[in-house]
Every structure is written in structure tokens, then in C-alpha cells.
mmCIF file of C-alpha atoms in Angstrom:
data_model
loop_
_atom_site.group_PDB
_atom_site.id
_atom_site.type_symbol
_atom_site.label_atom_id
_atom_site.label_comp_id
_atom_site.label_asym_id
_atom_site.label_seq_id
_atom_site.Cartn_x
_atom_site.Cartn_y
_atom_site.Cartn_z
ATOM 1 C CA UNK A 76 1.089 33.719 -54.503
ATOM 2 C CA UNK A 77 0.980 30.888 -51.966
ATOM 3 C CA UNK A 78 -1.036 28.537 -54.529
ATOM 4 C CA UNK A 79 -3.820 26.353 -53.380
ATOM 5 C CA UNK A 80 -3.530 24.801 -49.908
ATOM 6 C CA UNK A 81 -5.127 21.503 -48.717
ATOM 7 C CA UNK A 82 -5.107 19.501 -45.116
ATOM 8 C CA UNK A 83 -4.567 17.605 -44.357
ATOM 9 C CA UNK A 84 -2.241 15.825 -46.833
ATOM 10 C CA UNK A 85 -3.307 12.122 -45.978
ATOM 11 C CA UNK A 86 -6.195 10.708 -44.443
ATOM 12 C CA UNK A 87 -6.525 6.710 -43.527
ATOM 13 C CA UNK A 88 -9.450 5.969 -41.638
ATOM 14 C CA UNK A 89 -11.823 3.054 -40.959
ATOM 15 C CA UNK A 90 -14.809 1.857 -43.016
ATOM 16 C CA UNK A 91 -18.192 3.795 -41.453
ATOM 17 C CA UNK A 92 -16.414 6.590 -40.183
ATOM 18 C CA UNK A 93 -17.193 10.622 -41.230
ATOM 19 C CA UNK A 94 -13.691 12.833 -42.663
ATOM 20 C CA UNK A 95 -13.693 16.547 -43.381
ATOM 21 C CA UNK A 96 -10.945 18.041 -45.912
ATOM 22 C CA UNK A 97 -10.133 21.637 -45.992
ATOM 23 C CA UNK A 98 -9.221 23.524 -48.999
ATOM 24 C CA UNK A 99 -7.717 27.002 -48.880
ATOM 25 C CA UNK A 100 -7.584 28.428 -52.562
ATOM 26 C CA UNK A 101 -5.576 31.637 -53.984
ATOM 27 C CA UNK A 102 -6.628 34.590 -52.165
ATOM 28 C CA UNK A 103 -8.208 36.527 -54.681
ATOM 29 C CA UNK A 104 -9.807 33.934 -56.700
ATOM 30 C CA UNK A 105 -13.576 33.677 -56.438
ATOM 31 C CA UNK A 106 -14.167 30.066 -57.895
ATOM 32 C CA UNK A 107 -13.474 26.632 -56.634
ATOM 33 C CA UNK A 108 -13.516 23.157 -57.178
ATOM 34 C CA UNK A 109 -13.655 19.470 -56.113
ATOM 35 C CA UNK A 110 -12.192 17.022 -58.016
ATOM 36 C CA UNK A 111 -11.510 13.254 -57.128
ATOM 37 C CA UNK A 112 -8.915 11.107 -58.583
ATOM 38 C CA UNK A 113 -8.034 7.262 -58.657
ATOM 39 C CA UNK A 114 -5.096 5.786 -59.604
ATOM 40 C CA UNK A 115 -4.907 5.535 -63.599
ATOM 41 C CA UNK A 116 -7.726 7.905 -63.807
ATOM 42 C CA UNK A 117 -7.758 11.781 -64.828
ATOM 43 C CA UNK A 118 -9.769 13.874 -62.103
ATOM 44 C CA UNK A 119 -13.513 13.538 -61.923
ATOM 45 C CA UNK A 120 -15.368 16.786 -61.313
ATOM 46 C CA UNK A 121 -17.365 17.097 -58.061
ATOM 47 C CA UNK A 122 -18.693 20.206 -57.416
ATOM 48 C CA UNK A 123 -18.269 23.600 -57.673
ATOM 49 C CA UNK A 124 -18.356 27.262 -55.969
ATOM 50 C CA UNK A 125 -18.567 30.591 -57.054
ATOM 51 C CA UNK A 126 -17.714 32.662 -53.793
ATOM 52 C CA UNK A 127 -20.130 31.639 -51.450
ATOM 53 C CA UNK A 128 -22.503 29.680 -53.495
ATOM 54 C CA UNK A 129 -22.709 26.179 -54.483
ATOM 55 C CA UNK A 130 -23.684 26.210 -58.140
ATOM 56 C CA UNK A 131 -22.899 22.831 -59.665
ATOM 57 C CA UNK A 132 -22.652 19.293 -57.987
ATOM 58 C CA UNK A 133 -21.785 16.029 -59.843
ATOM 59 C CA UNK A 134 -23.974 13.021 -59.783
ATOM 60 C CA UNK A 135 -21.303 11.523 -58.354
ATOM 61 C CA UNK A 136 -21.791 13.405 -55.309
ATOM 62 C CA UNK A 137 -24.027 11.026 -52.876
ATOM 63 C CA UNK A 138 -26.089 12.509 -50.041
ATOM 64 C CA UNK A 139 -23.045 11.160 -48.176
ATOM 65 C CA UNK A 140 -20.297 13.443 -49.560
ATOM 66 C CA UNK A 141 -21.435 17.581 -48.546
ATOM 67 C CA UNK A 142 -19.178 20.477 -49.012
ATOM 68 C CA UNK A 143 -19.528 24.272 -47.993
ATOM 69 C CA UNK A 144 -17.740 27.650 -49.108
ATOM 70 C CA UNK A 145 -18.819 29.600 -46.294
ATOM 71 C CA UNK A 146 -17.570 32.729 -46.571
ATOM 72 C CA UNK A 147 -16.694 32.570 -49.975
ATOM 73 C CA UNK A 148 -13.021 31.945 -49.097
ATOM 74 C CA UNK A 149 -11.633 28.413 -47.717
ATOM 75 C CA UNK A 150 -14.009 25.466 -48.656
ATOM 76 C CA UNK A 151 -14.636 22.140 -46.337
ATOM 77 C CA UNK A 152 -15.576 18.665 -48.307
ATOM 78 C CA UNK A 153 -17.150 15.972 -45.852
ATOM 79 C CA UNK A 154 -17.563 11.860 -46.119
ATOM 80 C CA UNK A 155 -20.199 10.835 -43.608
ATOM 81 C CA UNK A 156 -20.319 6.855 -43.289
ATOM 82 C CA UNK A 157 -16.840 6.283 -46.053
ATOM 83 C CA UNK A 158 -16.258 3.202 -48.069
ATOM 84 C CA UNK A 159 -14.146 1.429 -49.830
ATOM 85 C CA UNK A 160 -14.969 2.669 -52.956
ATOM 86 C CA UNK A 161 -14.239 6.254 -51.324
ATOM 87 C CA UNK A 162 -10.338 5.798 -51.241
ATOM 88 C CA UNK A 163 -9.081 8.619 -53.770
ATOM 89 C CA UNK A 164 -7.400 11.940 -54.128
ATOM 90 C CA UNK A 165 -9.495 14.419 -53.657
ATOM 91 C CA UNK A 166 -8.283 17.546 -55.509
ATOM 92 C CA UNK A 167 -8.964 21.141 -54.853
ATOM 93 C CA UNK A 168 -8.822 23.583 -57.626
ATOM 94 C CA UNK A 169 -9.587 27.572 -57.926
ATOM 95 C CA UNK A 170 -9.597 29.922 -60.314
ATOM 96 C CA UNK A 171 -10.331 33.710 -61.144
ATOM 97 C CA UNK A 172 -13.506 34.871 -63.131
ATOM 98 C CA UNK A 173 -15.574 35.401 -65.105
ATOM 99 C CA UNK A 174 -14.575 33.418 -68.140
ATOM 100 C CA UNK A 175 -12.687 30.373 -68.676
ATOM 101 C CA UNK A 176 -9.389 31.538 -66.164
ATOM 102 C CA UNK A 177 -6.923 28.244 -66.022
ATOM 103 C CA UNK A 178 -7.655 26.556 -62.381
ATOM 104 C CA UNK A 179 -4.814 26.270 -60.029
ATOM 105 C CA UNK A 180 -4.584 22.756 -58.425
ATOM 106 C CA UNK A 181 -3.757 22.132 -54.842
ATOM 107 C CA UNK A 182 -1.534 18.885 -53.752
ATOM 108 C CA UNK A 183 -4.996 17.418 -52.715
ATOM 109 C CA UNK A 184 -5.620 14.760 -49.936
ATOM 110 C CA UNK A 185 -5.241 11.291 -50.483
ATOM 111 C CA UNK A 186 -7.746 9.253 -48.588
ATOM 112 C CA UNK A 187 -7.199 5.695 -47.602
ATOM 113 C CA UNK A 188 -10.200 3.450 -46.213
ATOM 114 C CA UNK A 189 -9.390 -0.013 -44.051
ATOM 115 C CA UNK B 62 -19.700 12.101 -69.784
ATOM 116 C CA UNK B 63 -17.836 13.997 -72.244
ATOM 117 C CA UNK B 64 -16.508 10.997 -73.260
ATOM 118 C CA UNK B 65 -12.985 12.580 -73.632
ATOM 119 C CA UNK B 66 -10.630 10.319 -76.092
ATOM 120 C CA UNK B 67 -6.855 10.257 -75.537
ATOM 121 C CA UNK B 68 -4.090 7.339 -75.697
ATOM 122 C CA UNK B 69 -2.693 5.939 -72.330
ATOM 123 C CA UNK B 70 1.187 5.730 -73.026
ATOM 124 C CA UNK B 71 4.097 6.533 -75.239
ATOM 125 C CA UNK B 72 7.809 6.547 -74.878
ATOM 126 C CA UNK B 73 10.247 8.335 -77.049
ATOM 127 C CA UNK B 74 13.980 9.964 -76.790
ATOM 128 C CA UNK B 75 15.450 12.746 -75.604
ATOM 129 C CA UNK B 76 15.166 16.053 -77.871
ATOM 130 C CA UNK B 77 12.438 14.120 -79.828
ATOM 131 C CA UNK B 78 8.713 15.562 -80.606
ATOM 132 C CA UNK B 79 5.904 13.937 -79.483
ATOM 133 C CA UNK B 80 1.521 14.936 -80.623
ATOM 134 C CA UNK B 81 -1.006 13.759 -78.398
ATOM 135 C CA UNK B 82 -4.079 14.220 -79.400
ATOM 136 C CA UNK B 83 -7.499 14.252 -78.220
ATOM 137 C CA UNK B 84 -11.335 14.399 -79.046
ATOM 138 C CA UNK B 85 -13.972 15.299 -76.987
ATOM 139 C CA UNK B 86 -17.899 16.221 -76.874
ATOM 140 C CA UNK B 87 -18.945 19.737 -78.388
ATOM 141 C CA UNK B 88 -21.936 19.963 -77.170
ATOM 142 C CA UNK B 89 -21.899 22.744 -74.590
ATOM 143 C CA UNK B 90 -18.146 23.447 -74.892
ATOM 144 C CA UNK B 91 -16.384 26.216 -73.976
ATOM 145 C CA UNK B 92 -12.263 25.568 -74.887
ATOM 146 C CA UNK B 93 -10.065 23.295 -73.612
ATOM 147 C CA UNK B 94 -7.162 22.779 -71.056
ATOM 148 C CA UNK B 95 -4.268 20.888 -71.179
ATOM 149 C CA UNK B 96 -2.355 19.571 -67.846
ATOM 150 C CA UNK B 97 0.773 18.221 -66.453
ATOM 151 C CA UNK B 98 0.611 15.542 -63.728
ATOM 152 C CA UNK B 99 3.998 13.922 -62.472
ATOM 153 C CA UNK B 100 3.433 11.202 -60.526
ATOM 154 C CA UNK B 101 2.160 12.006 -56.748
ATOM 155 C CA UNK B 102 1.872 15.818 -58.011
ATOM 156 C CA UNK B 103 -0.989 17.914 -58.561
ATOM 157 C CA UNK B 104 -1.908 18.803 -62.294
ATOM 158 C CA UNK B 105 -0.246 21.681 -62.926
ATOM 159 C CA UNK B 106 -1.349 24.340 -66.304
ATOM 160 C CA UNK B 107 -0.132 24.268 -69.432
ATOM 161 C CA UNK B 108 -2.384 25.776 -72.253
ATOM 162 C CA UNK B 109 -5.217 26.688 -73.192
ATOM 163 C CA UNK B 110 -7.206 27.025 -76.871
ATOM 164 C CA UNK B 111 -10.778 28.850 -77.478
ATOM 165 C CA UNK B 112 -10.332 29.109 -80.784
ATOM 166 C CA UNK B 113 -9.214 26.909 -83.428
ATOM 167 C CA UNK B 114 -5.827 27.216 -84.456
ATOM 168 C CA UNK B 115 -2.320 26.803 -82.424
ATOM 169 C CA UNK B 116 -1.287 28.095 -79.123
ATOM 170 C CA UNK B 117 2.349 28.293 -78.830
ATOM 171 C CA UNK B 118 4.083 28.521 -75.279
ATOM 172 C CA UNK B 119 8.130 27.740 -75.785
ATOM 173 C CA UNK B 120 8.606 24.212 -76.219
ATOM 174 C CA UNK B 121 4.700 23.458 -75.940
ATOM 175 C CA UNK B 122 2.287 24.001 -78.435
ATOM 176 C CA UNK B 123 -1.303 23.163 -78.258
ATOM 177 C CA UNK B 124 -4.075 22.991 -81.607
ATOM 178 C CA UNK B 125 -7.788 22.930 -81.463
ATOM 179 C CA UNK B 126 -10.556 22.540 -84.121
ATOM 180 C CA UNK B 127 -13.967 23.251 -82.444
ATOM 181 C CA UNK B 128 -15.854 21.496 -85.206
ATOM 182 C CA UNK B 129 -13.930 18.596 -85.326
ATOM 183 C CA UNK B 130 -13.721 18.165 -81.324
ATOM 184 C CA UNK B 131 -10.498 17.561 -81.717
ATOM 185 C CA UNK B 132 -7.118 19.182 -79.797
ATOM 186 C CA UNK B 133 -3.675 18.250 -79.826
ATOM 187 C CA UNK B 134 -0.537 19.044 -77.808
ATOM 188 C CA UNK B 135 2.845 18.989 -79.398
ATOM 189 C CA UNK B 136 5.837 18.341 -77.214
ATOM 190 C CA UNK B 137 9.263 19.701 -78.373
ATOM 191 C CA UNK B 138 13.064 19.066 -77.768
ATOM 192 C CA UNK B 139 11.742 16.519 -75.094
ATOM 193 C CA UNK B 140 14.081 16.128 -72.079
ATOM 194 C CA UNK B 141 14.213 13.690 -68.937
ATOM 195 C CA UNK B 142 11.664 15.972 -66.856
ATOM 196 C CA UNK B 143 8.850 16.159 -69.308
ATOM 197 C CA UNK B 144 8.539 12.297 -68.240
ATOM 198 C CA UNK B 145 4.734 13.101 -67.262
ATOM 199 C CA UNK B 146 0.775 12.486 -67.433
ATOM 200 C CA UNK B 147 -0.582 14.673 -69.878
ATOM 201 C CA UNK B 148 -4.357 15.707 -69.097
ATOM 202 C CA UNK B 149 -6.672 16.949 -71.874
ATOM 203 C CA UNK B 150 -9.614 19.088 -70.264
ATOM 204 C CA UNK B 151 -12.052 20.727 -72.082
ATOM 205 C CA UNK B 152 -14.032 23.145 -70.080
ATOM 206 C CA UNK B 153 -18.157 22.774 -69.760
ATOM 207 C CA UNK B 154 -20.720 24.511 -68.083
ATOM 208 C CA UNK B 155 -19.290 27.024 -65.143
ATOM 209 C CA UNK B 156 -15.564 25.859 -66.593
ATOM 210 C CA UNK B 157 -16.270 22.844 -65.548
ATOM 211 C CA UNK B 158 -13.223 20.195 -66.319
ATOM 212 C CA UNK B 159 -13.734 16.960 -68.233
ATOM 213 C CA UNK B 160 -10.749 15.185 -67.578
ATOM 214 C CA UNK B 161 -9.305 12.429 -70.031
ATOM 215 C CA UNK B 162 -7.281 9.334 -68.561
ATOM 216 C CA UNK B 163 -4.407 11.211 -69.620
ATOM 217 C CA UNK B 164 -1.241 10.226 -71.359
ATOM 218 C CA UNK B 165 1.832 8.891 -69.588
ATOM 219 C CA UNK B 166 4.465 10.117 -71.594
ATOM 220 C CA UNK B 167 8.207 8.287 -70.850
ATOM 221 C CA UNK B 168 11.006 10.167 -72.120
ATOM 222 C CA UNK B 169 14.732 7.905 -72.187
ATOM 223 C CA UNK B 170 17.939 8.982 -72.832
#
């Protein structure tokens, strides 16, 4: 069991400019999940995937943020046009199903805007 | 939100017990999670309760009562590296997480 994997570990970038973060979850697990965390805070759900298919998206998911599952294994979560108010960890979680299965974090990225 | 309810900080000793407790929405609930987060780390699993009653894993127990929206998580014989953020989720939707502010817990000597 390598455990959730996600890269890259730190991301600082400028104001106005697009990032992609990759998330690699436990092999065999068929669900995943975006969470984003700020300092004090516990993680805010983002979205989620069950193998391939997006099936839940927070509200706090502009048109700006997108992510895909493509082939139902490693997932990609993109920030077109970041801001400020985008600096954050952005967790990566997956999990087994059906049911409620305990999600397995990975060490997420930590995004810093200038 | 699921408005989820828990304290922000508490320190105690060594081989003490500590209960931090938590309420949440029921509307639409499913059960409910309970994480550790050391600082810089990613929240890592600790229990989980369906059903009302208590879970017990070793030093860590966790209650829940499903009408009451309530949970709690009972820290025993504490020692230096249970010095930690501890994160009540309960689970909506497609296990959807509803993550409280958490509780820094300090443990001293």
C-alpha cells in the first residue's frame, strides 16, 4: 500500500496565472476527493469522483477551479486565472466502496499566490 | 453547511484523559469520522461510528448518538505524540466529509 500520492508538494506562483495538481490515490480504490484547507481551518470538501465520473462538486468550486478523473485512476485539479484568496492546501483523499469506507488522505499541495 | 460544532484547544498532562465532543447536522447523515492532523501532516483515520453507542480502538474510543447529533472522542493514557488536531467528520451525501475546525489538543509533561 503506497497510500495516496500528490505533486507536486508545493506550488508558489503569481497572481493570474493557471496551476494543475495531480493526485494519484490507492490503487484499488474507486472513489476520490478534493478537499482544500487554510490555516486554522478543517478541510472543505470540493468535489468528488466515483471512478471515472464526477458526481458531486462544491459551491465552492468556481468556473475557475476544473478537475478530471480520466480513467478512473489518477485525478488532475486545475486553477485557471489564481488569487489570493486561492492560497491553501489542497488535499486529496480516496477511498474504497460502496458504503461509508474511511478515506485515505494524501500529503496534499500547498499553494502559495504572490 | 453542516454547521459542525467542536472546541478549538485544550491542554492537559501526560497519561491524562481527555473528551472532545462534537455536534453536527442530521439531516442527510450517514456516520461520522474522526481524524488526526499533526501539524504540516495530512489527516490521518481514526474511527468511525454508524450507530449509536461506543467504538473502542486501544487507547481511542469514539461515542455517537444519531438523534442527538452528537459524537465524542475519548483520549486515553495521553502521551507527548498525541499532541494533535483532532477532526470531527461526519459523512453526507456520496461520504461526503464535513469537516469541523478541529481541536488542537497540547499534551505536557
Amino acid at each position: 500500500d503506497t497510500g495516496v500520492s500528490q505533486n507536486p508538494r508545493h506550488k508558489i506562483t503569481k497572481r493570474g496565472q493557471n496551476v494543475t495538481f495531480r493526485c494519484d490515490p490507492i490503487s484499488e480504490h474507486n472513489r476520490l476527493y478534493w478537499y482544500r484547507q487554510t490555516l486554522g481551518q478543517g478541510p472543505e470538501f470540493l468535489t468528488y469522483f466515483q471512478n471515472e465520473a464526477q458526481l458531486e462538486k462544491s459551491r465552492l468550486l468556481s468556473d475557475r477551479f476544473s478537475a478530471e478523473r480520466p480513467k478512473g485512476s489518477f485525478s488532475t485539479l486545475e486553477i485557471q486565472r489564481t488569487e489570493q484568496g486561492d492560497s491553501a492546501m489542497y488535499l486529496c483523499a480516496s477511498s474504497s466502496g460502496p458504503g461509508n469506507q474511511p478515506q485515505h488522505f494524501g500529503d496534499g499541495t500547498r499553494l502559495s499566490i504572490l | 453547511g453542516q454547521n459542525i460544532d467542536q472546541p478549538t484547544e485544550m491542554t492537559a498532562t501526560e497519561g491524562a484523559i481527555v473528551q472532545i465532543n462534537c455536534t453536527y447536522q442530521t439531516s442527510g447523515f450517514n456516520g461520522l469520522f474522526w481524524y488526526q492532523q499533526h501539524a504540516g501532516e495530512a489527516p490521518t483515520f481514526l474511527s468511525y461510528n454508524v450507530l449509536d453507542g461506543l467504538e473502542e480502538k486501544g487507547r481511542f474510543s469514539s461515542f455517537l448518538s444519531r438523534s442527538k447529533g452528537y459524537s465524542y472522542l475519548l483520549l486515553k493514557e495521553l502521551q507527548m505524540k498525541d499532541s494533535a488536531s483532532y477532526l470531527c467528520a461526519p459523512s453526507y451525501g456520496n461520504n461526503r466529509l464535513a469537516f469541523g475546525k478541529g481541536n488542537q489538543v497540547g499534551v505536557i509533561p
